[in-house]
PDB file of C-alpha atoms and ligand atoms in Angstrom:
ATOM      1  CA  UNK A 775       7.687  26.856 -45.830  1.00 93.00           C
ATOM      2  CA  UNK A 776       7.375  25.551 -42.291  1.00 97.00           C
ATOM      3  CA  UNK A 777       4.478  26.220 -39.922  1.00 98.00           C
ATOM      4  CA  UNK A 778       4.176  25.330 -36.248  1.00 98.00           C
ATOM      5  CA  UNK A 779       0.970  24.819 -34.277  1.00 98.00           C
ATOM      6  CA  UNK A 780       0.047  24.261 -30.639  1.00 98.00           C
ATOM      7  CA  UNK A 781      -3.004  22.552 -29.152  1.00 98.00           C
ATOM      8  CA  UNK A 782      -4.352  22.074 -25.653  1.00 98.00           C
ATOM      9  CA  UNK A 783      -7.427  20.260 -24.366  1.00 97.00           C
ATOM     10  CA  UNK A 784      -9.016  19.328 -21.048  1.00 97.00           C
ATOM     11  CA  UNK A 785     -11.932  17.028 -20.277  1.00 97.00           C
ATOM     12  CA  UNK A 786     -13.643  16.398 -16.977  1.00 97.00           C
ATOM     13  CA  UNK A 787     -13.403  12.789 -15.748  1.00 97.00           C
ATOM     14  CA  UNK A 788     -16.366  10.909 -14.304  1.00 96.00           C
ATOM     15  CA  UNK A 789     -17.402   7.351 -13.588  1.00 95.00           C
ATOM     16  CA  UNK A 790     -19.319   5.451 -16.228  1.00 91.00           C
ATOM     17  CA  UNK A 791     -17.683   7.153 -19.193  1.00 93.00           C
ATOM     18  CA  UNK A 792     -15.185   5.496 -21.540  1.00 95.00           C
ATOM     19  CA  UNK A 793     -11.632   6.818 -21.561  1.00 97.00           C
ATOM     20  CA  UNK A 794     -10.317   7.144 -25.104  1.00 97.00           C
ATOM     21  CA  UNK A 795      -6.933   8.720 -25.845  1.00 98.00           C
ATOM     22  CA  UNK A 796      -5.333   8.795 -29.277  1.00 98.00           C
ATOM     23  CA  UNK A 797      -8.151   6.546 -30.494  1.00 97.00           C
ATOM     24  CA  UNK A 798      -7.257   3.841 -27.949  1.00 98.00           C
ATOM     25  CA  UNK A 799      -9.758   2.633 -25.371  1.00 97.00           C
ATOM     26  CA  UNK A 800      -8.041   2.746 -21.961  1.00 97.00           C
ATOM     27  CA  UNK A 801      -9.031   0.479 -19.067  1.00 95.00           C
ATOM     28  CA  UNK A 802     -10.149   2.965 -16.408  1.00 95.00           C
ATOM     29  CA  UNK A 803     -12.838   3.427 -13.782  1.00 93.00           C
ATOM     30  CA  UNK A 804     -13.172   7.052 -14.796  1.00 94.00           C
ATOM     31  CA  UNK A 805     -13.662   8.309 -18.324  1.00 95.00           C
ATOM     32  CA  UNK A 806     -13.842  11.657 -20.067  1.00 96.00           C
ATOM     33  CA  UNK A 807     -17.022  13.697 -20.405  1.00 94.00           C
ATOM     34  CA  UNK A 808     -17.759  15.400 -23.698  1.00 90.00           C
ATOM     35  CA  UNK A 809     -19.977  15.725 -26.723  1.00 84.00           C
ATOM     36  CA  UNK A 810     -17.761  13.586 -28.947  1.00 87.00           C
ATOM     37  CA  UNK A 811     -15.785  10.605 -27.637  1.00 91.00           C
ATOM     38  CA  UNK A 812     -13.890  13.211 -25.532  1.00 95.00           C
ATOM     39  CA  UNK A 813     -10.462  12.080 -26.776  1.00 97.00           C
ATOM     40  CA  UNK A 814      -8.326  14.895 -25.320  1.00 98.00           C
ATOM     41  CA  UNK A 815      -5.124  13.751 -27.047  1.00 98.00           C
ATOM     42  CA  UNK A 816      -6.681  13.630 -30.516  1.00 98.00           C
ATOM     43  CA  UNK A 817      -8.359  16.991 -29.876  1.00 97.00           C
ATOM     44  CA  UNK A 818      -5.080  18.660 -28.853  1.00 98.00           C
ATOM     45  CA  UNK A 819      -3.309  17.310 -31.947  1.00 98.00           C
ATOM     46  CA  UNK A 820      -6.187  18.331 -34.227  1.00 98.00           C
ATOM     47  CA  UNK A 821      -6.145  21.848 -32.752  1.00 98.00           C
ATOM     48  CA  UNK A 822      -2.377  22.027 -33.276  1.00 98.00           C
ATOM     49  CA  UNK A 823      -2.763  21.137 -36.976  1.00 98.00           C
ATOM     50  CA  UNK A 824      -5.552  23.715 -37.349  1.00 98.00           C
ATOM     51  CA  UNK A 825      -3.445  26.275 -35.491  1.00 98.00           C
ATOM     52  CA  UNK A 826      -0.464  25.743 -37.774  1.00 98.00           C
ATOM     53  CA  UNK A 827      -2.743  26.519 -40.740  1.00 97.00           C
ATOM     54  CA  UNK A 828      -4.438  29.507 -38.995  1.00 97.00           C
ATOM     55  CA  UNK A 829      -7.733  27.669 -39.437  1.00 95.00           C
ATOM     56  CA  UNK A 830      -9.325  28.335 -36.058  1.00 93.00           C
ATOM     57  CA  UNK A 831      -9.980  25.441 -33.705  1.00 92.00           C
ATOM     58  CA  UNK A 832     -11.917  22.221 -33.335  1.00 89.00           C
ATOM     59  CA  UNK A 833     -15.050  24.024 -32.128  1.00 86.00           C
ATOM     60  CA  UNK A 834     -15.188  26.090 -35.330  1.00 88.00           C
ATOM     61  CA  UNK A 835     -15.047  23.022 -37.581  1.00 89.00           C
ATOM     62  CA  UNK A 836     -17.040  20.585 -35.419  1.00 87.00           C
ATOM     63  CA  UNK A 837     -19.451  22.606 -33.210  1.00 84.00           C
ATOM     64  CA  UNK A 838     -20.516  20.692 -30.106  1.00 81.00           C
ATOM     65  CA  UNK A 839     -24.119  21.802 -30.716  1.00 81.00           C
ATOM     66  CA  UNK A 840     -24.090  19.883 -33.991  1.00 83.00           C
ATOM     67  CA  UNK A 841     -25.684  16.428 -33.540  1.00 82.00           C
ATOM     68  CA  UNK A 842     -23.417  15.057 -36.289  1.00 82.00           C
ATOM     69  CA  UNK A 843     -20.483  15.139 -33.842  1.00 80.00           C
ATOM     70  CA  UNK A 844     -22.324  13.543 -30.902  1.00 79.00           C
ATOM     71  CA  UNK A 845     -20.140  10.629 -29.725  1.00 77.00           C
ATOM     72  CA  UNK A 846     -17.976  11.238 -32.807  1.00 83.00           C
ATOM     73  CA  UNK A 847     -14.789   9.215 -33.239  1.00 91.00           C
ATOM     74  CA  UNK A 848     -12.188  11.941 -32.769  1.00 95.00           C
ATOM     75  CA  UNK A 849      -9.711  10.151 -35.042  1.00 96.00           C
ATOM     76  CA  UNK A 850     -12.255  10.771 -37.802  1.00 95.00           C
ATOM     77  CA  UNK A 851     -12.274  14.478 -36.927  1.00 95.00           C
ATOM     78  CA  UNK A 852      -8.469  14.462 -37.138  1.00 97.00           C
ATOM     79  CA  UNK A 853      -8.733  12.659 -40.487  1.00 97.00           C
ATOM     80  CA  UNK A 854     -11.016  15.424 -41.798  1.00 96.00           C
ATOM     81  CA  UNK A 855      -8.556  18.090 -40.693  1.00 97.00           C
ATOM     82  CA  UNK A 856      -5.695  16.141 -42.318  1.00 97.00           C
ATOM     83  CA  UNK A 857      -7.710  16.105 -45.520  1.00 97.00           C
ATOM     84  CA  UNK A 858      -8.000  19.911 -45.253  1.00 96.00           C
ATOM     85  CA  UNK A 859      -4.241  20.165 -44.636  1.00 97.00           C
ATOM     86  CA  UNK A 860      -3.602  18.067 -47.744  1.00 97.00           C
ATOM     87  CA  UNK A 861      -5.906  20.313 -49.768  1.00 96.00           C
ATOM     88  CA  UNK A 862      -3.877  23.330 -48.625  1.00 96.00           C
ATOM     89  CA  UNK A 863      -0.631  21.623 -49.620  1.00 97.00           C
ATOM     90  CA  UNK A 864       0.609  20.833 -46.103  1.00 97.00           C
ATOM     91  CA  UNK A 865       2.190  17.671 -44.801  1.00 96.00           C
ATOM     92  CA  UNK A 866       3.169  16.769 -41.238  1.00 97.00           C
ATOM     93  CA  UNK A 867       6.837  16.888 -40.310  1.00 97.00           C
ATOM     94  CA  UNK A 868       6.354  15.729 -36.714  1.00 98.00           C
ATOM     95  CA  UNK A 869       4.029  15.805 -33.729  1.00 98.00           C
ATOM     96  CA  UNK A 870       4.962  15.900 -30.055  1.00 98.00           C
ATOM     97  CA  UNK A 871       2.225  15.480 -27.459  1.00 98.00           C
ATOM     98  CA  UNK A 872       1.844  15.041 -23.707  1.00 98.00           C
ATOM     99  CA  UNK A 873      -1.173  13.544 -21.962  1.00 98.00           C
ATOM    100  CA  UNK A 874      -1.703  14.506 -18.327  1.00 98.00           C
ATOM    101  CA  UNK A 875      -3.716  12.056 -16.261  1.00 98.00           C
ATOM    102  CA  UNK A 876      -3.312  10.729 -12.738  1.00 97.00           C
ATOM    103  CA  UNK A 877      -4.647   7.221 -13.293  1.00 95.00           C
ATOM    104  CA  UNK A 878      -4.170   4.814 -14.954  1.00 96.00           C
ATOM    105  CA  UNK A 879      -0.562   4.747 -16.109  1.00 95.00           C
ATOM    106  CA  UNK A 880      -0.605   5.098 -19.895  1.00 97.00           C
ATOM    107  CA  UNK A 881       2.719   3.524 -20.791  1.00 96.00           C
ATOM    108  CA  UNK A 882       1.178   0.192 -21.976  1.00 97.00           C
ATOM    109  CA  UNK A 883      -1.017   2.115 -24.446  1.00 98.00           C
ATOM    110  CA  UNK A 884       1.464   4.633 -25.869  1.00 98.00           C
ATOM    111  CA  UNK A 885       2.670   2.503 -28.786  1.00 98.00           C
ATOM    112  CA  UNK A 886      -0.881   1.781 -29.970  1.00 98.00           C
ATOM    113  CA  UNK A 887      -1.784   5.487 -29.709  1.00 98.00           C
ATOM    114  CA  UNK A 888       1.246   6.405 -31.833  1.00 98.00           C
ATOM    115  CA  UNK A 889       0.318   3.729 -34.392  1.00 98.00           C
ATOM    116  CA  UNK A 890      -3.268   4.965 -34.714  1.00 98.00           C
ATOM    117  CA  UNK A 891      -2.366   8.648 -34.828  1.00 98.00           C
ATOM    118  CA  UNK A 892       0.449   8.195 -37.357  1.00 98.00           C
ATOM    119  CA  UNK A 893      -1.835   6.139 -39.592  1.00 98.00           C
ATOM    120  CA  UNK A 894      -4.511   8.853 -39.589  1.00 97.00           C
ATOM    121  CA  UNK A 895      -1.928  11.579 -40.183  1.00 97.00           C
ATOM    122  CA  UNK A 896      -0.232   9.647 -42.962  1.00 96.00           C
ATOM    123  CA  UNK A 897       3.252   9.721 -41.448  1.00 97.00           C
ATOM    124  CA  UNK A 898       5.742   7.201 -40.122  1.00 98.00           C
ATOM    125  CA  UNK A 899       5.328   6.271 -36.475  1.00 98.00           C
ATOM    126  CA  UNK A 900       8.674   7.876 -35.595  1.00 98.00           C
ATOM    127  CA  UNK A 901       7.126  11.252 -36.518  1.00 98.00           C
ATOM    128  CA  UNK A 902       4.554  10.985 -33.704  1.00 98.00           C
ATOM    129  CA  UNK A 903       5.658  11.266 -30.077  1.00 98.00           C
ATOM    130  CA  UNK A 904       3.213  10.702 -27.207  1.00 98.00           C
ATOM    131  CA  UNK A 905       4.301  11.157 -23.607  1.00 98.00           C
ATOM    132  CA  UNK A 906       2.360  10.727 -20.367  1.00 97.00           C
ATOM    133  CA  UNK A 907       2.563  12.653 -17.130  1.00 96.00           C
ATOM    134  CA  UNK A 908       0.707  12.392 -13.836  1.00 95.00           C
ATOM    135  CA  UNK A 909      -0.407  15.432 -11.881  1.00 92.00           C
ATOM    136  CA  UNK A 910       1.606  14.418  -8.787  1.00 92.00           C
ATOM    137  CA  UNK A 911      -1.586  14.541  -6.729  1.00 91.00           C
ATOM    138  CA  UNK A 912      -1.953  18.282  -7.359  1.00 92.00           C
ATOM    139  CA  UNK A 913      -4.536  20.330  -9.298  1.00 94.00           C
ATOM    140  CA  UNK A 914      -7.482  18.923 -11.285  1.00 96.00           C
ATOM    141  CA  UNK A 915      -5.354  16.317 -13.073  1.00 96.00           C
ATOM    142  CA  UNK A 916      -3.703  15.225  -9.845  1.00 96.00           C
ATOM    143  CA  UNK A 917      -7.069  14.847  -8.135  1.00 96.00           C
ATOM    144  CA  UNK A 918      -8.328  12.674 -11.052  1.00 95.00           C
ATOM    145  CA  UNK A 919     -10.972  15.271 -11.913  1.00 97.00           C
ATOM    146  CA  UNK A 920      -9.586  15.909 -15.389  1.00 97.00           C
ATOM    147  CA  UNK A 921      -7.516  14.595 -18.245  1.00 98.00           C
ATOM    148  CA  UNK A 922      -5.539  17.138 -20.252  1.00 98.00           C
ATOM    149  CA  UNK A 923      -3.362  16.994 -23.328  1.00 98.00           C
ATOM    150  CA  UNK A 924      -1.077  19.338 -25.189  1.00 98.00           C
ATOM    151  CA  UNK A 925       0.508  18.981 -28.591  1.00 98.00           C
ATOM    152  CA  UNK A 926       2.762  20.781 -31.016  1.00 98.00           C
ATOM    153  CA  UNK A 927       2.986  19.959 -34.691  1.00 98.00           C
ATOM    154  CA  UNK A 928       5.245  21.114 -37.467  1.00 98.00           C
ATOM    155  CA  UNK A 929       3.882  21.271 -40.996  1.00 98.00           C
ATOM    156  CA  UNK A 930       5.636  21.835 -44.272  1.00 97.00           C
ATOM    157  CA  UNK A 931       3.948  23.293 -47.318  1.00 94.00           C
ATOM    158  CA  UNK A 932       5.049  21.159 -50.226  1.00 84.00           C
TER     159      UNK A 932
HETATM  160 ZN1  LIG B 747     -11.742  17.854 -26.312  1.00 73.08          ZN
END
């Protein structure tokens, strides 16, 4: 049985915050605001896995009022959700994700993001696609006010 899931996430950008995407620290003047490490890419993928299982969303499993998740490493949150998926008998077929950010260009970091994400999800790197888009100077992404990410995943119940 195959299941598909979709995830989307947005974080406000501000100076003096780290920018972490797919577990990779990105050199940037502006970083993402949030309760955890504000890793929009990992959050979108985690939500997609939860969505494929009809298990709610990140906020249900890791409430932002809970001090346990303050500055949490979002790859660890993804790892917890992958554990849940394993318990339910699911494995990942593939993931496709897009990060939307105006600056900096993410291409030099994409391979490392794919390595980290595929390791946490327990799949080969060629099962995890990460793409990057700018906002073309338009909207909140284009004005460097926000970073956004979207992801789809396909799971198979084994
Ligand atoms: Zn988020």
